[in-house]
Amino acid sequence: EQSLWMHKINIDKNSVVEIDDGMQYTMLYNSGDDNIFSQVISQLRLHSVRSIKIIAPFYDASGDFIRSLQRELTPETIHCVINKHGSYPYEILQTKQTSVKFYDWSNAYTDKASYTQLHGKLFQFETEGETFLLVGSANATNSAFGLTNGHFNDEVCIMIHAKHNVDYLAELGVVFNTPMTFDDAKSLGKPSHINNSSNQDYKVHSEAAEVIVNKLSIRLSHACKGCCVVVEQPGIKDIEQYPIQNSH
């Protein structure tokens, strides 16, 4: 939308690009008639997925997205790296099950010298002899993958397909050696960032948020009256509210 020169060239958004070493790349995105989740499943449906590894700062508190992956791909195990300061699949964490294992980001990332709060989103699908890696802006939520009714996040991801086994996450310094115990999971409180129900009708939503000359500028989709911006800081109880100064 912002790159006018791209409108002048013919782009097949659904094409698969293969480079010299055989690696394949596909762009996946949500639209009115398709979603990232269905595109992922269509690529993996003919493969026997042994393991799924997820790194994301935000999950559905209900764990519905994880259950959808289990239902469609039937992997032996799913490994999830979670961030305690984000949101996590609270309902699954509170059950004694063995098919989904959870890992604290602070333990899973081995490069302590460059450790920061988790922001990246990575989904690694491992089959008998191949690896698929999904990278991009989508978190591990129904809204991000287009599974909600009536609305979806505007996300773009790239699926990297290696026709041999590659452990991309290990190369990035992420290990899955110490899963959280049930007692660890029970100690986690209900995440403060809970997604709204999928059938909610969103009248106003934020289209952009960026810092411009030390001021946070937020662009809204519609004019609204009597609204305010609420700022929460993880680990800090004080919540600040700022009235919206103009209509958009």
XYZ file of N, CA, C and O in Angstrom, residues 22-184:
652
model
N 17.457 -25.233 -3.380
C 16.232 -25.990 -3.218
C 15.297 -25.481 -2.147
O 14.192 -26.009 -1.988
N 15.692 -24.463 -1.402
C 14.820 -23.889 -0.377
C 13.656 -23.170 -1.037
O 13.829 -22.465 -2.028
N 12.463 -23.342 -0.478
C 11.269 -22.726 -1.031
C 10.700 -21.691 -0.068
O 10.704 -21.894 1.143
N 10.186 -20.597 -0.609
C 9.641 -19.506 0.188
C 8.242 -19.152 -0.334
O 8.041 -19.016 -1.535
N 7.290 -19.003 0.588
C 5.933 -18.627 0.228
C 5.457 -17.531 1.162
O 5.694 -17.597 2.373
N 4.793 -16.507 0.613
C 4.228 -15.453 1.448
C 2.798 -15.828 1.834
O 1.990 -16.188 0.969
N 2.480 -15.746 3.111
C 1.152 -16.064 3.620
C 0.573 -14.825 4.286
O 1.274 -14.099 4.987
N -0.727 -14.586 4.091
C -1.343 -13.404 4.690
C -2.848 -13.625 4.797
O -3.430 -14.457 4.088
N -3.482 -12.893 5.680
C -4.930 -12.959 5.856
C -5.624 -12.067 4.836
O -5.132 -10.994 4.492
N -6.783 -12.528 4.397
C -7.602 -11.728 3.501
C -9.064 -12.062 3.770
O -9.377 -12.907 4.618
N -9.951 -11.432 3.022
C -11.372 -11.659 3.244
C -11.829 -13.056 2.917
O -12.840 -13.528 3.445
N -11.103 -13.763 2.034
C -11.537 -15.096 1.629
C -10.526 -16.195 1.943
O -10.698 -17.340 1.539
N -9.463 -15.890 2.659
C -8.475 -16.897 3.028
C -7.750 -16.432 4.281
O -7.836 -15.271 4.669
N -7.012 -17.336 4.928
C -6.283 -16.954 6.136
C -4.979 -17.708 6.228
O -4.765 -18.714 5.523
N -4.096 -17.236 7.089
C -2.768 -17.831 7.232
C -2.869 -19.280 7.710
O -2.134 -20.156 7.237
N -3.806 -19.544 8.617
C -3.908 -20.896 9.156
C -4.212 -21.915 8.053
O -3.545 -22.953 7.954
N -5.192 -21.634 7.210
C -5.548 -22.582 6.148
C -4.404 -22.748 5.155
O -4.192 -23.839 4.618
N -3.643 -21.682 4.921
C -2.502 -21.762 4.005
C -1.392 -22.635 4.595
O -0.740 -23.401 3.876
N -1.175 -22.520 5.914
C -0.191 -23.379 6.576
C -0.619 -24.835 6.493
O 0.181 -25.726 6.145
N -1.875 -25.100 6.800
C -2.367 -26.475 6.794
C -2.278 -27.083 5.398
O -1.905 -28.252 5.234
N -2.585 -26.301 4.375
C -2.534 -26.829 3.009
C -1.119 -27.240 2.617
O -0.928 -28.197 1.862
N -0.102 -26.532 3.137
C 1.279 -26.900 2.840
C 1.719 -28.138 3.599
O 2.555 -28.904 3.125
N 1.139 -28.347 4.784
C 1.617 -29.429 5.656
C 0.737 -30.672 5.651
O 1.129 -31.700 6.190
N -0.435 -30.579 5.046
C -1.401 -31.667 5.167
C -0.873 -32.994 4.599
O -1.219 -34.069 5.087
N -0.059 -32.935 3.573
C 0.455 -34.151 2.953
C 1.699 -34.688 3.653
O 2.249 -35.703 3.229
N 2.135 -34.021 4.713
C 3.321 -34.448 5.459
C 2.909 -34.952 6.841
O 1.931 -34.495 7.413
N 3.665 -35.890 7.349
C 3.430 -36.369 8.708
C 4.251 -35.507 9.670
O 5.476 -35.646 9.766
N 3.579 -34.596 10.369
C 4.265 -33.669 11.264
C 4.555 -34.356 12.589
O 3.648 -34.784 13.298
N 5.822 -34.498 12.919
C 6.212 -35.148 14.172
C 6.186 -34.174 15.343
O 5.740 -34.511 16.431
N 6.655 -32.957 15.108
C 6.795 -32.006 16.206
C 6.545 -30.593 15.702
O 6.880 -30.259 14.565
N 5.930 -29.774 16.558
C 5.748 -28.352 16.283
C 6.393 -27.575 17.420
O 6.133 -27.858 18.593
N 7.225 -26.613 17.085
C 7.873 -25.766 18.080
C 7.448 -24.325 17.845
O 7.567 -23.818 16.727
N 6.943 -23.679 18.896
C 6.384 -22.339 18.784
C 7.132 -21.396 19.724
O 7.340 -21.706 20.895
N 7.510 -20.246 19.188
C 8.056 -19.167 20.009
C 7.198 -17.939 19.740
O 7.116 -17.474 18.603
N 6.530 -17.426 20.767
C 5.666 -16.264 20.577
C 5.429 -15.580 21.918
O 5.303 -16.251 22.939
N 5.350 -14.253 21.927
C 5.072 -13.546 23.183
C 3.595 -13.555 23.560
O 3.254 -13.333 24.708
N 2.710 -13.846 22.585
C 1.270 -13.817 22.866
C 0.577 -15.052 22.315
O 0.771 -15.417 21.153
N -0.225 -15.670 23.184
C -1.070 -16.815 22.836
C -2.507 -16.487 23.251
O -2.741 -15.622 24.097
N -3.463 -17.218 22.682
C -4.823 -17.165 23.212
C -4.813 -17.768 24.609
O -4.240 -18.843 24.835
N -5.447 -17.100 25.566
C -5.503 -17.632 26.931
C -6.217 -18.980 26.973
O -5.899 -19.836 27.798
N -7.153 -19.189 26.071
C -7.892 -20.455 26.022
C -7.065 -21.578 25.415
O -7.385 -22.763 25.607
N -6.017 -21.241 24.662
C -5.236 -22.262 23.967
C -5.905 -22.792 22.717
O -5.496 -23.814 22.177
N -6.929 -22.083 22.206
C -7.677 -22.565 21.044
C -6.792 -22.729 19.814
O -6.963 -23.672 19.036
N -5.841 -21.826 19.615
C -4.977 -21.937 18.443
C -4.152 -23.221 18.491
O -4.015 -23.937 17.492
N -3.615 -23.543 19.667
C -2.835 -24.776 19.816
C -3.707 -25.996 19.559
O -3.300 -26.957 18.890
N -4.922 -25.978 20.075
C -5.838 -27.109 19.851
C -6.180 -27.258 18.368
O -6.356 -28.377 17.863
N -6.256 -26.154 17.649
C -6.518 -26.226 16.210
C -5.359 -26.895 15.481
O -5.566 -27.710 14.567
N -4.121 -26.576 15.878
C -2.960 -27.246 15.293
C -2.976 -28.742 15.600
O -2.681 -29.574 14.725
N -3.317 -29.093 16.828
C -3.393 -30.507 17.196
C -4.433 -31.235 16.362
O -4.193 -32.354 15.879
N -5.576 -30.621 16.185
C -6.672 -31.267 15.461
C -6.337 -31.459 13.978
O -6.610 -32.513 13.397
N -5.696 -30.474 13.361
C -5.457 -30.528 11.923
C -4.205 -31.313 11.545
O -4.168 -31.952 10.492
N -3.162 -31.261 12.394
C -1.881 -31.857 12.026
C -1.488 -33.066 12.866
O -0.550 -33.775 12.514
N -2.160 -33.300 13.978
C -1.923 -34.445 14.892
C -0.436 -34.722 15.146
O 0.034 -35.833 14.915
N 0.324 -33.716 15.597
C 1.746 -33.956 15.890
C 1.896 -34.787 17.158
O 0.997 -34.821 18.005
N 3.048 -35.434 17.302
C 3.325 -36.181 18.525
C 3.448 -35.234 19.710
O 2.922 -35.514 20.791
N 4.139 -34.132 19.516
C 4.318 -33.150 20.594
C 4.297 -31.737 20.032
O 4.623 -31.511 18.862
N 3.895 -30.800 20.880
C 4.003 -29.373 20.569
C 4.803 -28.728 21.695
O 4.502 -28.936 22.872
N 5.843 -27.993 21.341
C 6.698 -27.318 22.311
C 6.471 -25.817 22.194
O 6.630 -25.249 21.108
N 6.097 -25.161 23.292
C 5.752 -23.743 23.274
C 6.661 -22.956 24.205
O 6.714 -23.232 25.412
N 7.379 -21.983 23.656
C 8.132 -21.032 24.470
C 7.195 -19.864 24.773
O 6.605 -19.277 23.867
N 7.047 -19.557 26.068
C 6.132 -18.495 26.474
C 6.898 -17.380 27.190
O 7.994 -17.599 27.712
N 6.298 -16.217 27.185
C 6.849 -15.066 27.878
C 5.904 -14.708 29.020
O 4.741 -14.395 28.792
N 6.376 -14.761 30.243
C 5.520 -14.503 31.396
C 4.953 -13.087 31.396
O 3.964 -12.819 32.073
N 5.588 -12.162 30.670
C 5.110 -10.787 30.614
C 4.151 -10.563 29.453
O 3.665 -9.454 29.258
N 3.891 -11.590 28.663
C 2.941 -11.474 27.568
C 1.644 -12.166 27.949
O 1.116 -11.983 29.044
N 1.120 -12.979 27.032
C -0.030 -13.814 27.362
C 0.308 -15.241 26.956
O 1.096 -15.473 26.036
N -0.271 -16.188 27.642
C 0.069 -17.590 27.428
C -1.205 -18.424 27.509
O -2.231 -17.970 28.034
N -1.172 -19.652 26.973
C -2.378 -20.499 26.964
C -2.713 -21.016 28.362
O -2.457 -22.167 28.720
N -3.294 -20.156 29.152
C -3.510 -20.390 30.577
C -4.314 -21.665 30.828
O -3.982 -22.449 31.715
N -5.365 -21.890 30.044
C -6.228 -23.041 30.309
C -5.511 -24.361 30.075
O -5.733 -25.333 30.806
N -4.633 -24.426 29.072
C -3.861 -25.650 28.849
C -2.805 -25.823 29.933
O -2.555 -26.934 30.418
N -2.185 -24.722 30.338
C -1.164 -24.790 31.390
C -1.716 -25.332 32.702
O -0.980 -25.915 33.501
N -3.007 -25.134 32.935
C -3.607 -25.560 34.198
C -4.051 -27.018 34.172
O -4.636 -27.504 35.152
N -3.791 -27.741 33.100
C -4.184 -29.149 33.007
C -2.939 -30.027 32.963
O -1.885 -29.614 32.471
N -3.079 -31.234 33.463
C -1.978 -32.202 33.430
C -2.060 -32.993 32.125
O -2.715 -34.013 32.029
N -1.386 -32.502 31.123
C -1.343 -33.193 29.840
C 0.113 -33.270 29.394
O 0.966 -32.523 29.863
N 0.420 -34.194 28.499
C 1.806 -34.434 28.095
C 2.080 -34.107 26.638
O 3.239 -34.077 26.229
N 1.053 -33.847 25.857
C 1.266 -33.623 24.424
C 1.768 -32.211 24.120
O 2.323 -31.969 23.052
N 1.560 -31.267 25.052
C 2.057 -29.898 24.877
C 2.997 -29.578 26.032
O 2.616 -29.692 27.203
N 4.223 -29.184 25.697
C 5.214 -28.838 26.718
C 5.513 -27.345 26.619
O 5.565 -26.780 25.523
N 5.739 -26.725 27.771
C 5.956 -25.285 27.825
C 7.341 -24.973 28.388
O 7.859 -25.698 29.245
N 7.906 -23.861 27.908
C 9.253 -23.454 28.286
C 9.262 -21.952 28.526
O 8.684 -21.178 27.750
N 9.912 -21.557 29.596
C 10.055 -20.131 29.906
C 11.132 -19.545 29.002
O 12.230 -20.097 28.869
N 10.827 -18.418 28.367
C 11.761 -17.778 27.451
C 13.110 -17.520 28.104
O 14.153 -17.671 27.469
N 13.121 -17.142 29.361
C 14.383 -16.825 30.042
C 15.277 -18.048 30.170
O 16.500 -17.918 30.278
N 14.690 -19.262 30.143
C 15.487 -20.491 30.197
C 15.786 -21.059 28.819
O 16.817 -21.695 28.599
N 14.879 -20.845 27.875
C 15.019 -21.464 26.563
C 16.052 -20.769 25.686
O 16.673 -21.405 24.836
N 16.246 -19.446 25.900
C 17.198 -18.712 25.067
C 18.567 -18.736 25.734
O 18.741 -18.234 26.850
N 19.541 -19.325 25.052
C 20.829 -19.596 25.683
C 21.816 -18.436 25.594
O 22.790 -18.396 26.343
N 21.602 -17.503 24.686
C 22.546 -16.389 24.520
C 22.222 -15.293 25.542
O 21.569 -14.307 25.230
N 22.676 -15.495 26.761
C 22.335 -14.553 27.839
C 22.927 -13.168 27.624
O 22.403 -12.170 28.123
N 24.013 -13.082 26.852
C 24.650 -11.781 26.636
C 23.756 -10.847 25.833
O 23.817 -9.627 25.999
N 22.916 -11.407 24.959
C 22.034 -10.565 24.141
C 20.564 -10.791 24.487
O 19.681 -10.478 23.692
N 20.301 -11.306 25.688
C 18.926 -11.613 26.088
C 18.086 -10.340 26.208
O 18.500 -9.347 26.778
N 16.888 -10.373 25.621
C 15.914 -9.299 25.766
C 14.543 -9.932 25.952
O 14.388 -11.149 25.840
N 13.548 -9.117 26.245
C 12.186 -9.634 26.320
C 11.775 -10.200 24.958
O 12.171 -9.695 23.907
N 10.978 -11.233 24.980
C 10.597 -11.932 23.757
C 9.659 -11.075 22.898
O 8.651 -10.567 23.386
N 10.003 -10.938 21.621
C 9.126 -10.254 20.673
C 8.933 -11.061 19.382
O 7.899 -10.951 18.733
N 9.921 -11.854 19.007
C 9.856 -12.592 17.747
C 8.794 -13.679 17.748
O 8.393 -14.181 18.802
N 8.329 -14.041 16.546
C 7.333 -15.094 16.371
C 7.883 -16.125 15.386
O 8.152 -15.788 14.225
N 8.040 -17.359 15.838
C 8.614 -18.418 15.012
C 7.838 -19.711 15.238
O 7.553 -20.081 16.378
N 7.512 -20.405 14.137
C 6.780 -21.659 14.210
C 7.535 -22.679 13.357
O 7.610 -22.547 12.137
N 8.103 -23.700 13.995
C 8.889 -24.705 13.279
C 8.120 -26.023 13.256
O 7.796 -26.588 14.301
N 7.841 -26.510 12.042
C 7.119 -27.766 11.846
C 8.123 -28.804 11.347
O 8.730 -28.629 10.280
N 8.284 -29.879 12.097
C 9.294 -30.889 11.780
C 8.611 -32.169 11.315
O 7.774 -32.741 12.028
N 8.974 -32.628 10.106
C 8.456 -33.885 9.577
C 9.590 -34.904 9.568
O 10.686 -34.640 10.072
N 9.347 -36.053 8.970
C 10.349 -37.128 8.984
C 11.648 -36.716 8.308
O 12.736 -37.040 8.776
N 11.557 -35.976 7.194
C 12.789 -35.616 6.503
C 12.843 -34.182 6.033
O 13.750 -33.809 5.280
N 11.879 -33.341 6.461
C 11.834 -31.960 6.003
C 11.486 -31.032 7.166
O 11.004 -31.478 8.205
N 11.724 -29.748 6.956
C 11.426 -28.738 7.982
C 10.716 -27.553 7.332
O 11.107 -27.107 6.254
N 9.684 -27.062 8.012
C 8.979 -25.859 7.590
C 9.112 -24.834 8.723
O 8.866 -25.157 9.881
N 9.502 -23.609 8.377
C 9.630 -22.547 9.376
C 8.777 -21.371 8.955
O 8.976 -20.796 7.878
N 7.820 -21.000 9.806
C 6.975 -19.833 9.556
C 7.497 -18.662 10.370
O 7.612 -18.753 11.595
N 7.821 -17.568 9.707
C 8.316 -16.369 10.387
C 7.477 -15.183 9.953
O 6.919 -15.170 8.854
N 7.349 -14.190 10.798
C 6.602 -13.000 10.424
C 5.985 -12.319 11.623
O 6.505 -12.387 12.737
N 4.845 -11.670 11.398
C 4.250 -10.833 12.436
C 3.193 -11.543 13.264
O 2.739 -11.010 14.269
N 2.757 -12.740 12.864
C 1.634 -13.397 13.526
C 2.031 -14.042 14.845
O 2.975 -14.837 14.906
N 1.306 -13.694 15.921
C 1.438 -14.386 17.191
C 0.644 -15.689 17.148
O -0.052 -15.986 16.171
N 0.734 -16.460 18.244
C 0.057 -17.758 18.308
C -1.381 -17.585 18.790
O -1.782 -18.114 19.836
N -2.160 -16.830 18.011
C -3.539 -16.554 18.378
C -4.455 -16.782 17.192
O -4.033 -16.732 16.025
N -5.725 -17.012 17.482
C -6.717 -17.189 16.427
C -6.849 -15.942 15.559
O -6.979 -16.030 14.337
N -6.815 -14.760 16.190
C -6.952 -13.514 15.427
C -5.798 -13.336 14.447
O -5.992 -12.897 13.311
N -4.588 -13.661 14.877
C -3.421 -13.489 14.018
C -3.448 -14.432 12.825
O -3.011 -14.077 11.729
N -3.966 -15.650 13.023
C -3.990 -16.643 11.948
C -5.312 -16.651 11.180
O -5.524 -17.481 10.309
N -6.208 -15.711 11.511
C -7.438 -15.567 10.754
C -8.520 -16.564 11.084
O -9.389 -16.840 10.254
N -8.517 -17.110 12.307
C -9.479 -18.138 12.680
C -10.712 -17.591 13.394
O -11.576 -18.358 13.791
N -10.791 -16.288 13.580
C -11.948 -15.711 14.260
C -13.007 -15.319 13.246
O -12.710 -15.053 12.080
N -14.237 -15.281 13.695
C -15.345 -14.915 12.820
C -15.511 -13.395 12.787
O -15.590 -12.758 13.826
N -15.553 -12.839 11.605
C -15.893 -11.425 11.474
C -14.720 -10.473 11.452
O -14.860 -9.348 11.001
N -13.551 -10.876 11.945
C -12.402 -9.980 11.884
C -11.121 -10.799 11.948
O -11.126 -11.949 12.372
N -10.031 -10.208 11.514
C -8.725 -10.864 11.592
C -7.651 -9.795 11.629
O -7.881 -8.657 11.203
N -6.497 -10.162 12.154
C -5.368 -9.241 12.159
C -4.763 -9.145 10.763
O -4.769 -10.111 10.001
N -4.207 -7.995 10.452
C -3.532 -7.795 9.177
C -2.082 -8.233 9.354
O -1.238 -7.454 9.799
N -1.804 -9.495 9.030
C -0.488 -10.086 9.270
C 0.125 -10.561 7.952
O -0.589 -10.901 7.004
N 1.446 -10.614 7.923
C 2.165 -11.198 6.791
C 3.264 -12.105 7.333
O 3.998 -11.729 8.250
N 3.350 -13.317 6.783
C 4.377 -14.274 7.200
C 5.050 -14.880 5.968
O 4.507 -14.827 4.863
N 6.207 -15.439 6.180
C 6.917 -16.184 5.138
C 7.101 -17.618 5.632
O 7.558 -17.838 6.751
N 6.720 -18.590 4.791
C 6.978 -20.002 5.105
C 8.242 -20.424 4.361
O 8.326 -20.308 3.129
N 9.228 -20.886 5.115
C 10.478 -21.400 4.551
C 10.416 -22.919 4.585
O 10.182 -23.510 5.645
N 10.595 -23.560 3.450
C 10.501 -25.016 3.356
C 11.853 -25.580 2.966
O 12.358 -25.309 1.869
N 12.459 -26.343 3.879
C 13.720 -27.025 3.612
C 13.428 -28.501 3.372
O 12.766 -29.143 4.193
N 13.910 -29.030 2.270
C 13.635 -30.427 1.933
C 14.626 -31.371 2.612
O 14.970 -32.428 2.101
N 15.059 -30.959 3.780
C 15.895 -31.781 4.662
C 15.678 -31.234 6.071
O 15.108 -30.162 6.259
N 16.109 -31.955 7.064
C 15.904 -31.516 8.449
C 16.892 -30.417 8.812
O 18.108 -30.589 8.696
N 16.361 -29.271 9.232
C 17.164 -28.149 9.702
C 16.545 -27.673 11.012
O 15.339 -27.447 11.078
N 17.359 -27.531 12.040
C 16.841 -27.003 13.303
C 17.199 -25.528 13.377
O 18.208 -25.128 13.939
N 16.332 -24.699 12.767
C 16.581 -23.262 12.740
C 16.620 -22.675 14.147
O 17.405 -21.773 14.435
N 15.756 -23.169 15.019
C 15.662 -22.593 16.358
C 16.932 -22.862 17.158
O 17.385 -22.003 17.917
N 17.512 -24.044 16.996
C 18.782 -24.340 17.667
C 19.883 -23.420 17.157
O 20.728 -22.947 17.936
N 19.869 -23.129 15.845
C 20.865 -22.220 15.287
C 20.731 -20.820 15.876
O 21.714 -20.088 15.988
N 19.507 -20.441 16.262
C 19.269 -19.120 16.864
C 19.545 -19.109 18.368
O 19.420 -18.064 19.008
N 19.885 -20.272 18.926
C 20.210 -20.326 20.349
C 19.047 -20.686 21.248
O 19.111 -20.461 22.464
N 17.980 -21.246 20.692
C 16.818 -21.645 21.486
C 16.853 -23.153 21.702
O 16.975 -23.920 20.753
N 16.761 -23.565 22.960
C 16.805 -24.986 23.302
C 15.531 -25.364 24.053
O 14.885 -24.534 24.681
N 15.195 -26.638 23.977
C 13.976 -27.147 24.603
C 14.351 -28.269 25.576
O 13.827 -29.369 25.512
N 15.278 -27.946 26.477
C 15.800 -28.956 27.396
C 15.031 -29.049 28.703
O 14.932 -30.124 29.300
N 14.489 -27.944 29.190
C 13.894 -27.914 30.532
C 12.450 -27.427 30.465
O 12.169 -26.231 30.615
N 11.514 -28.329 30.225
C 10.111 -27.899 30.196
C 9.624 -27.502 31.584
O 10.138 -27.968 32.609
N 8.652 -26.649 31.616
C 8.048 -26.236 32.877
C 7.312 -27.418 33.499
O 6.687 -28.222 32.813
N 7.379 -27.521 34.821
C 6.638 -28.553 35.526
C 5.199 -28.081 35.738
O 4.873 -26.912 35.533
N 4.349 -29.013 36.169
C 2.957 -28.639 36.435
C 2.896 -27.613 37.563
O 2.076 -26.692 37.534
N 3.782 -27.753 38.551
C 3.814 -26.779 39.651
C 4.232 -25.404 39.145
O 3.718 -24.368 39.603
N 5.193 -25.370 38.202
C 5.589 -24.097 37.598
C 4.396 -23.443 36.910
O 4.158 -22.234 37.043
